[in-house]
Short mmCIF file of C-alpha atoms (C1' of nucleotides) in Angstrom, two decimals:
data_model
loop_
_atom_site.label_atom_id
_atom_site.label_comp_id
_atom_site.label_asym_id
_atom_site.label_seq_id
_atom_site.Cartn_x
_atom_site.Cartn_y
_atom_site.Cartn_z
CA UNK A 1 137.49 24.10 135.34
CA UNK A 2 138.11 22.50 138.98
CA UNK A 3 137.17 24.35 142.06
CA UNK A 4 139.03 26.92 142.63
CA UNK A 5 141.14 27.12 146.04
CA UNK A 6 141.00 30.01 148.13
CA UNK A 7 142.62 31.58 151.26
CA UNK A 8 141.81 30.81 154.60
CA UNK A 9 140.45 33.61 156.81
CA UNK A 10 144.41 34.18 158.53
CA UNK A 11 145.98 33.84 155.24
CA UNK A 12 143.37 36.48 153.78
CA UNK A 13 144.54 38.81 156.24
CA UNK A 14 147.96 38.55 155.82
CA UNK A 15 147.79 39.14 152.04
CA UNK A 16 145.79 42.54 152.19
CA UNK A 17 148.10 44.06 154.70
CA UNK A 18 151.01 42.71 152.07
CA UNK A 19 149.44 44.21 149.51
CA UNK A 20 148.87 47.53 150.93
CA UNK A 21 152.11 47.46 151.80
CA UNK A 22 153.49 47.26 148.55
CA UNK A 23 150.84 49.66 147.09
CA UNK A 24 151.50 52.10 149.83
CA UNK A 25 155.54 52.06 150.57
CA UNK A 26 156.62 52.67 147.00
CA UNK A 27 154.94 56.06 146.91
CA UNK A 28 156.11 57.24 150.15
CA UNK A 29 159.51 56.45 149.17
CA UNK A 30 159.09 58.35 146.17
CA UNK A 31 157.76 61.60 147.69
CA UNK A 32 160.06 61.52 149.65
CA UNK A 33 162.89 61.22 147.33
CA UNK A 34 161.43 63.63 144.68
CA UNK A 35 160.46 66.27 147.86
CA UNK A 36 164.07 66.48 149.31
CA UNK A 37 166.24 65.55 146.31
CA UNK A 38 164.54 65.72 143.24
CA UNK A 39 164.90 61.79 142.24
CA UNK A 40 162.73 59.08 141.44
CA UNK A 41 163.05 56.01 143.16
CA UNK A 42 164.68 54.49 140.11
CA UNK A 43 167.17 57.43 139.39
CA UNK A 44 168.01 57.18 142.74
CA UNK A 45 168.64 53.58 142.76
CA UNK A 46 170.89 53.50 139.39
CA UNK A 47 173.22 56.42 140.62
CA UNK A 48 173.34 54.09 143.98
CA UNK A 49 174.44 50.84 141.78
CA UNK A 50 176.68 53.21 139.73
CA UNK A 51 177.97 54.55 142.93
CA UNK A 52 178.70 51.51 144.49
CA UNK A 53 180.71 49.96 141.05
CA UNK A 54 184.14 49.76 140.67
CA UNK A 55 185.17 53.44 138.49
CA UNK A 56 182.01 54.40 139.00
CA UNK A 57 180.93 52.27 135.46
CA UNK A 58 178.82 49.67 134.79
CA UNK A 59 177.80 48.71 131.33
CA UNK A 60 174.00 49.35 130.58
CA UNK A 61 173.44 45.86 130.17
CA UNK A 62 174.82 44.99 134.09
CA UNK A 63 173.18 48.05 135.15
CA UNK A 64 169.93 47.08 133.69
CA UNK A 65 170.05 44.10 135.57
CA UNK A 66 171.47 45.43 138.93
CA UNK A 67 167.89 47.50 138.51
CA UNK A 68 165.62 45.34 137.12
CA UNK A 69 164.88 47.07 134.57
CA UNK A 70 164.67 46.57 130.88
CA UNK A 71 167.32 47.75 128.72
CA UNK A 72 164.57 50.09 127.03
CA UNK A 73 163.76 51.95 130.48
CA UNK A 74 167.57 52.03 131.33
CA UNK A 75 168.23 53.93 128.40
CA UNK A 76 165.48 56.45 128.42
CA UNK A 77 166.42 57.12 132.21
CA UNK A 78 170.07 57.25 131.48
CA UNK A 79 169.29 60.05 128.79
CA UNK A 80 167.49 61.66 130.85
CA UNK A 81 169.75 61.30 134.28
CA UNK A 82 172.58 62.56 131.10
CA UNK A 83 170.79 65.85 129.87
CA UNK A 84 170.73 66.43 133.73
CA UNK A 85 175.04 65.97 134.16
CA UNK A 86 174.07 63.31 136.36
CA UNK A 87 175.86 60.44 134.65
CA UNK A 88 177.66 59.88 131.15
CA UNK A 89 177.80 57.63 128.62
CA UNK A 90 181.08 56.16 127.06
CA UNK A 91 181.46 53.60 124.10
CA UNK A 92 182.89 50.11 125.89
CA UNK A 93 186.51 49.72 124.18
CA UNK A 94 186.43 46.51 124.45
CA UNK A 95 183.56 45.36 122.65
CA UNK A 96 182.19 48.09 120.26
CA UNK A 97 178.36 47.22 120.98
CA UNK A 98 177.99 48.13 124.60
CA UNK A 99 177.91 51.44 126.11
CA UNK A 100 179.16 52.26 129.65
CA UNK A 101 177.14 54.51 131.85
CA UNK A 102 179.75 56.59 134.17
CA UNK A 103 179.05 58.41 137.51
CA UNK A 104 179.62 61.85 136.99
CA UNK A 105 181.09 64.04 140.19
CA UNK A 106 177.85 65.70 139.81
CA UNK A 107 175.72 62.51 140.51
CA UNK A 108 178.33 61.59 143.30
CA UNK A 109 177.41 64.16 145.11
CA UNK A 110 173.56 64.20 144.40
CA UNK A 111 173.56 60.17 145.86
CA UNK A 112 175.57 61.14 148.74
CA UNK A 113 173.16 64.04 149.50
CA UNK A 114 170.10 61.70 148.84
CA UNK A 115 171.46 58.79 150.57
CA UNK A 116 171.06 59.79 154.44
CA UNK A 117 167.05 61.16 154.12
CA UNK A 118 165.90 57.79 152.14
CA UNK A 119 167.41 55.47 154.74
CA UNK A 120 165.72 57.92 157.38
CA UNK A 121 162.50 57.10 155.60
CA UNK A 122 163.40 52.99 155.26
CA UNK A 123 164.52 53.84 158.76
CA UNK A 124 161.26 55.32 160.37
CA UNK A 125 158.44 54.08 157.91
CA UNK A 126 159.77 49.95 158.42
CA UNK A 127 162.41 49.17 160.61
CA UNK A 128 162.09 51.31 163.57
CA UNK A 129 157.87 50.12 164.40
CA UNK A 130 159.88 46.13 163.80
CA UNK A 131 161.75 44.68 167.01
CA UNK A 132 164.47 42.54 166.15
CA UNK A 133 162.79 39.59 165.72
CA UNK A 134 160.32 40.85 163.47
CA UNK A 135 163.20 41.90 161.18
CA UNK A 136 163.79 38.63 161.13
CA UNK A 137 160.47 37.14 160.42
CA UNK A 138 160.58 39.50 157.73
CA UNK A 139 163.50 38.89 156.42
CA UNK A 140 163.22 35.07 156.06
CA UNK A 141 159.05 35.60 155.46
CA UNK A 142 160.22 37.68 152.30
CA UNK A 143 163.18 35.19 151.15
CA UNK A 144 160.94 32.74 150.82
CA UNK A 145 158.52 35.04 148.50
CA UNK A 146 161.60 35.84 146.59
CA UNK A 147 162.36 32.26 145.68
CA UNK A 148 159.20 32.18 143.92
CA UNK A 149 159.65 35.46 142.06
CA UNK A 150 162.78 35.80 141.90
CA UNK A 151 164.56 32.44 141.84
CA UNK A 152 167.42 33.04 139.86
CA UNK A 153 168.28 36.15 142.96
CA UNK A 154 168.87 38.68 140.33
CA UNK A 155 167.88 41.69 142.84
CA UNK A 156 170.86 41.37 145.08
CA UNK A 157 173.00 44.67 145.95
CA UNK A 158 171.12 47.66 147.06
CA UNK A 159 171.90 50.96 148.92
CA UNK A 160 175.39 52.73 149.29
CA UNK A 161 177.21 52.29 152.00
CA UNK A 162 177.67 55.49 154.00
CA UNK A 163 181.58 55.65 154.79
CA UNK B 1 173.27 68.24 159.84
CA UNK B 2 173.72 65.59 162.75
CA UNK B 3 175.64 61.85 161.78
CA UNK B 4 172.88 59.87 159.74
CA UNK B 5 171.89 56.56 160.96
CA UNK B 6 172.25 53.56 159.26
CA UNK B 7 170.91 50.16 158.96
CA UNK B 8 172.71 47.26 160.71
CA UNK B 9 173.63 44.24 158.36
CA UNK B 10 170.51 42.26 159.40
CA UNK B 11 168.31 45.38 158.79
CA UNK B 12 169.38 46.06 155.61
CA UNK B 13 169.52 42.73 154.38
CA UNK B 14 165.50 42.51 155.21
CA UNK B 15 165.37 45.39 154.04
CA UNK B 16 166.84 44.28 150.36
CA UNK B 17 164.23 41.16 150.42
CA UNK B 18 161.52 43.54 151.05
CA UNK B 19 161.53 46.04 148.49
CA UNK B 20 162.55 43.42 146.19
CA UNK B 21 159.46 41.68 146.81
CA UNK B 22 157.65 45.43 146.59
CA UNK B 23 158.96 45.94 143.21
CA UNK B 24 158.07 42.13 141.56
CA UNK B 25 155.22 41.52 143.36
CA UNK B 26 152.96 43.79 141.46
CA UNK B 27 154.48 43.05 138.22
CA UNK B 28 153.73 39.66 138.72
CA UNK B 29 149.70 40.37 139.45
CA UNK B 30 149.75 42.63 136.87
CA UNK B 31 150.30 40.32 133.80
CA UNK B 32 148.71 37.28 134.95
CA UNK B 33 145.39 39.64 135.43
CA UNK B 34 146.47 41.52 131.96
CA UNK B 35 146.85 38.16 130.56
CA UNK B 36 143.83 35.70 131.48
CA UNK B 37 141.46 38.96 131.85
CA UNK B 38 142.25 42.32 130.15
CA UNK B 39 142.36 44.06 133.24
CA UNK B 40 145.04 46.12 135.32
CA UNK B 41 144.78 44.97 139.07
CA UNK B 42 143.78 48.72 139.92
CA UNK B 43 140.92 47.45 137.40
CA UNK B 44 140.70 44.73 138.84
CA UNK B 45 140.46 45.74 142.37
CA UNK B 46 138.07 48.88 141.46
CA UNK B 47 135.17 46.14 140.19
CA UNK B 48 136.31 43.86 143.14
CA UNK B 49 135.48 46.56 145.38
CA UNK B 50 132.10 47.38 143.88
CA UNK B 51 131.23 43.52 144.01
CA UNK B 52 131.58 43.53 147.68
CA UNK B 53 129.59 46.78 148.14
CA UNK B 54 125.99 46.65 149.06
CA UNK B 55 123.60 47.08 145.95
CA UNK B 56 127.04 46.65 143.55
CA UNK B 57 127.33 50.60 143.95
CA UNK B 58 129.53 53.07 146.01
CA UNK B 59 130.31 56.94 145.73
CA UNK B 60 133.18 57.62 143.59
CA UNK B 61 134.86 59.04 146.93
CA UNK B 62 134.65 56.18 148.49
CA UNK B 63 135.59 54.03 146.08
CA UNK B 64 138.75 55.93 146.15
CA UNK B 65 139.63 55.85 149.67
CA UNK B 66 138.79 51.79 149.16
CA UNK B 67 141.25 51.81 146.12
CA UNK B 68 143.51 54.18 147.72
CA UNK B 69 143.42 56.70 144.62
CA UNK B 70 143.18 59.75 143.87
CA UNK B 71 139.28 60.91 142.65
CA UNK B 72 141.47 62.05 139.32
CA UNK B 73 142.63 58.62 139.03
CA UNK B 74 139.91 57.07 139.85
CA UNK B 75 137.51 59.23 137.36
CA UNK B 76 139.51 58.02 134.34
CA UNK B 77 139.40 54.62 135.24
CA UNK B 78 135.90 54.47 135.50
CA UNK B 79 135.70 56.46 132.77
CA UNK B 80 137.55 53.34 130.79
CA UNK B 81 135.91 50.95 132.48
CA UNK B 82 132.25 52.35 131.45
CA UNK B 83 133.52 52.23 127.70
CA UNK B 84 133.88 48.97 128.41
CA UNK B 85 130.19 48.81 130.20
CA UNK B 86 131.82 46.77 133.46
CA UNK B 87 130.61 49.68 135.27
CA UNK B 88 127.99 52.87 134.70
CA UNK B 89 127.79 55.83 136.32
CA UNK B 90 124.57 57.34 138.09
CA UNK B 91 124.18 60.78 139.34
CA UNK B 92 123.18 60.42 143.20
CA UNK B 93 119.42 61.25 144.87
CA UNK B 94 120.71 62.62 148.13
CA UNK B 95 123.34 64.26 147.11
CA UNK B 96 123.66 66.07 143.98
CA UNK B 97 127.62 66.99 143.74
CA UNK B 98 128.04 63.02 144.48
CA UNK B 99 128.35 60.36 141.60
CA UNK B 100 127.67 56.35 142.12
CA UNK B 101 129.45 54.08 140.54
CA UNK B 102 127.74 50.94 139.84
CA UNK B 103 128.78 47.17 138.72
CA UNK B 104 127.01 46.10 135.60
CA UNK B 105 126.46 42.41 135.43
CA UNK B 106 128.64 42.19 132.63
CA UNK B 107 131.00 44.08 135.24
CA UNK B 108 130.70 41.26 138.14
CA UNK B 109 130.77 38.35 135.01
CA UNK B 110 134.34 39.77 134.30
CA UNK B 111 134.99 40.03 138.48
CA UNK B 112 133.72 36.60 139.27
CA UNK B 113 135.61 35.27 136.25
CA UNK B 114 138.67 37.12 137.02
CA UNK B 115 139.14 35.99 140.61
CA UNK B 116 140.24 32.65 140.43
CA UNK B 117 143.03 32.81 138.48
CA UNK B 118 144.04 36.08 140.50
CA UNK B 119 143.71 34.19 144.10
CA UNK B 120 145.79 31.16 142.09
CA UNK B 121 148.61 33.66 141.40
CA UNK B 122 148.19 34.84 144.75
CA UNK B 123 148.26 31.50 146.26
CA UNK B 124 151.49 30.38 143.97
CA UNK B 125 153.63 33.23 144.28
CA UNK B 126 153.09 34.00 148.02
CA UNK B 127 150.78 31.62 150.56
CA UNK B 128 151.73 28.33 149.62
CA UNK B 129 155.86 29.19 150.17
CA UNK B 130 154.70 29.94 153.42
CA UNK B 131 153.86 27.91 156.79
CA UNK B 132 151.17 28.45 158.92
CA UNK B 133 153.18 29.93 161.18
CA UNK B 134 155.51 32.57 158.07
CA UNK B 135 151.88 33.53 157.44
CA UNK B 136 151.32 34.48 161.27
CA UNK B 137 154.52 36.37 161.52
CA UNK B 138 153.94 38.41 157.80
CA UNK B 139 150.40 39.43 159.41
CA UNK B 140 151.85 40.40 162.27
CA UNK B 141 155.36 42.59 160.31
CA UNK B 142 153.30 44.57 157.93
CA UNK B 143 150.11 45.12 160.07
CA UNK B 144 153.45 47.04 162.26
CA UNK B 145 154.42 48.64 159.49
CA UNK B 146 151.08 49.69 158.07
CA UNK B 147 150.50 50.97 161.24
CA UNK B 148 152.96 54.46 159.94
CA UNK B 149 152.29 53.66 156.64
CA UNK B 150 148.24 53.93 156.79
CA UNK B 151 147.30 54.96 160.72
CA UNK B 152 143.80 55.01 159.38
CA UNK B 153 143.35 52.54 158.19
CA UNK B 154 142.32 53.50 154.95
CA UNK B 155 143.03 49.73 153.00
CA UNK B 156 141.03 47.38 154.55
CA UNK B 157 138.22 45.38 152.58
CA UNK B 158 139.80 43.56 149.57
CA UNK B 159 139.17 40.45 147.39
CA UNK B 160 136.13 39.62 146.69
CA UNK B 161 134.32 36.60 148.65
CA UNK B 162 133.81 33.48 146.72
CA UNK B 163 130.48 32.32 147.08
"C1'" DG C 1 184.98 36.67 103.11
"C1'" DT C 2 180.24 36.46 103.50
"C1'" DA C 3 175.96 35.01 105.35
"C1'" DC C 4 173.39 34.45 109.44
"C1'" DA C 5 172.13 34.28 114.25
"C1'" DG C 6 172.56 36.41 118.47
"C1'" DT C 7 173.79 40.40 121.48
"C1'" DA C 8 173.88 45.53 122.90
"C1'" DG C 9 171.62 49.47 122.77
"C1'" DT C 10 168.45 53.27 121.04
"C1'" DT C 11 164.23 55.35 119.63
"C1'" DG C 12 159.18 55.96 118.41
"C1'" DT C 13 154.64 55.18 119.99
"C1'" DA C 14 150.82 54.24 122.91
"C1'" DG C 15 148.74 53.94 127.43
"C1'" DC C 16 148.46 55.09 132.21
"C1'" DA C 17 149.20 58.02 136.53
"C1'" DA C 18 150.17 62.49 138.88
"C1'" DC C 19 149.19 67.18 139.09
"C1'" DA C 20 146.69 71.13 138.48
"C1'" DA C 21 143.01 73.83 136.74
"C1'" DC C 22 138.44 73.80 136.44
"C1'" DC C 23 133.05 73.58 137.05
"C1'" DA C 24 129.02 72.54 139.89
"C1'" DA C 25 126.57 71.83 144.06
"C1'" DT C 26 126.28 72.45 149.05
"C1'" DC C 27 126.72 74.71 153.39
"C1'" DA C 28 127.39 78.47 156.71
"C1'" DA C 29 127.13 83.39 157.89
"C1'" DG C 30 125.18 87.65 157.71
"C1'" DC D 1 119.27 85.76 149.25
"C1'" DT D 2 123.94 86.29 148.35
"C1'" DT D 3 128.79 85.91 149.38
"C1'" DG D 4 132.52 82.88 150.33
"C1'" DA D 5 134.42 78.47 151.58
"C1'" DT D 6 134.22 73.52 151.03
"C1'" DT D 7 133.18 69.28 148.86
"C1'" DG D 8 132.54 66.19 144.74
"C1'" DG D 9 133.96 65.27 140.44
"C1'" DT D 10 135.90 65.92 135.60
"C1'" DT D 11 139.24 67.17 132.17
"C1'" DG D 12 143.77 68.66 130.07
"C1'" DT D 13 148.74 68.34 130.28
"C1'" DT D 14 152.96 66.28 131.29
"C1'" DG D 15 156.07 62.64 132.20
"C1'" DC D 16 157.26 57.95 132.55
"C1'" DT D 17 157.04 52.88 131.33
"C1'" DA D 18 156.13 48.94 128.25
"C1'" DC D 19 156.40 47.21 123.77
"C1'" DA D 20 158.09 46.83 119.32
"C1'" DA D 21 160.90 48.12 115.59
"C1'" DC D 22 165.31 49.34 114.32
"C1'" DT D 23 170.63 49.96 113.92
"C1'" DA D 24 175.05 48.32 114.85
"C1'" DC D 25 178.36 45.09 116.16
"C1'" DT D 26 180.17 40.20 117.26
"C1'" DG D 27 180.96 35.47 116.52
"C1'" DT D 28 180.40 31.29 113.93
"C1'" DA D 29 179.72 28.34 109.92
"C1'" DC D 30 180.54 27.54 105.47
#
DNA sequence: GTACAGTAGTTGTAGCAACAACCAATCAAG
DNA sequence: CTTGATTGGTTGTTGCTACAACTACTGTAC
């Protein structure tokens, strides 16, 4: 085994505040979702792609990857966003496999309730302590991260717009 | 309920890149540890923790605040990781409601083997995309953002030092 | 048309984390 | 010393995610 490399003091730093940022934002975005909406992060985040698609429908498959999520967690949280008149399930006429999942008026309204106190938190908890230029560091700093993990730029649309 | 903010186009797309990388970062360090060492990086990062510690031992509460767990959390992973005899328990002189938690040395064998391929993964997937100068500005973004996240600065100590 | 590979989705199971209930030891007040 | 509040830690339950097995349908090759 060849000596292994490791980080420089600067670079050491950097990476634990990364890292407790990523162990410490996704929980207060979920508190905060499950506290004033009753939503996880995820749920929250498929009735937002669902929202956002044209009808209201995506297939599972599309959705899964609009999510990042397996096809296997899709469809438990789909049953489960289902039992809860969130969102229904349709069989695809055009090819007898796939199943669409369809925005119900029910999970219109619960996204377009949720929407405005998540993007306070996003709002308060990491943009507002960033001055414009650090929104930019951050947002080339973390495109360059994502070319690693995510070359292929499968995580792409996010968020509702509010209109 | 007054208008709701939004984010500006340049907001929100940093905003996308960021939880993107929150959401397939961990994944990432997660297999690669699961893979080349049986462990979860919460494992991981609970023995790392006790390596650093004077005498290889810390109170279970402050191993959690280190870890930033829960002591429920915390107390089943040790409990697994005991089974595995990486760590043992030890009921404490001073105080007698207080438990240490100690690092066997079959505990900092697994640590000290563990790390390098960790720091490589670390290395590949987010340092070496980076200038000197990306790494500056990422210290700089999330040490502003930790500042709401974690005032106290709770996270600090990580990785373990090579030597 | 039928056999086979690949695609779409569901479901069962196992493992881990969050939450809450719980026990034990300490500390402070009278 | 004994009552009550606090701290330190463990354990049981519940819910969610990953993984693997499975069904069902499509398309292609023969």
């Amino acid at each position: 085994m060849t000596e292994p490399r490791w980080l420089t003091p600067e670079q050491l730093c950097a990476w634990k505040k990364l890292i407790a940022v990523v162990e410490l934002l996704p929980g207060t975005l979920e508190s905060q979702l499950q506290r004033d909406s009753g939503l996880s992060h995820f749920e929250y985040f498929t009735l937002a792609m669902l929202s956002e698609a044209p009808d209201r429908t995506l297939r599972m498959t599309s959705l899964a990857a609009q999510t990042n999520a397996t096809l296997a967690r899709l469809s438990h949280v789909v049953t489960r966003l289902e039992k809860r008149g969130l969102v229904r399930r349709e069989a695809c006429a055009e090819d007898r496999r796939a199943t669409n999942a369809i925005l119900t008026p029910a999970g219109w309204t619960t996204v377009e309730a949720a929407a405005p106190g998540h993007v306070g938190t996003v709002l308060a908890t990491v943009i507002d302590p960033l001055t414009d230029s650090d929104v930019a560091d951050l947002d080339r700093v973390m495109g360059r991260i994502l070319e690693v993990l995510d070359p292929s730029h499968i995580m792409v649309g996010l968020l509702p717009t509010d209109d």
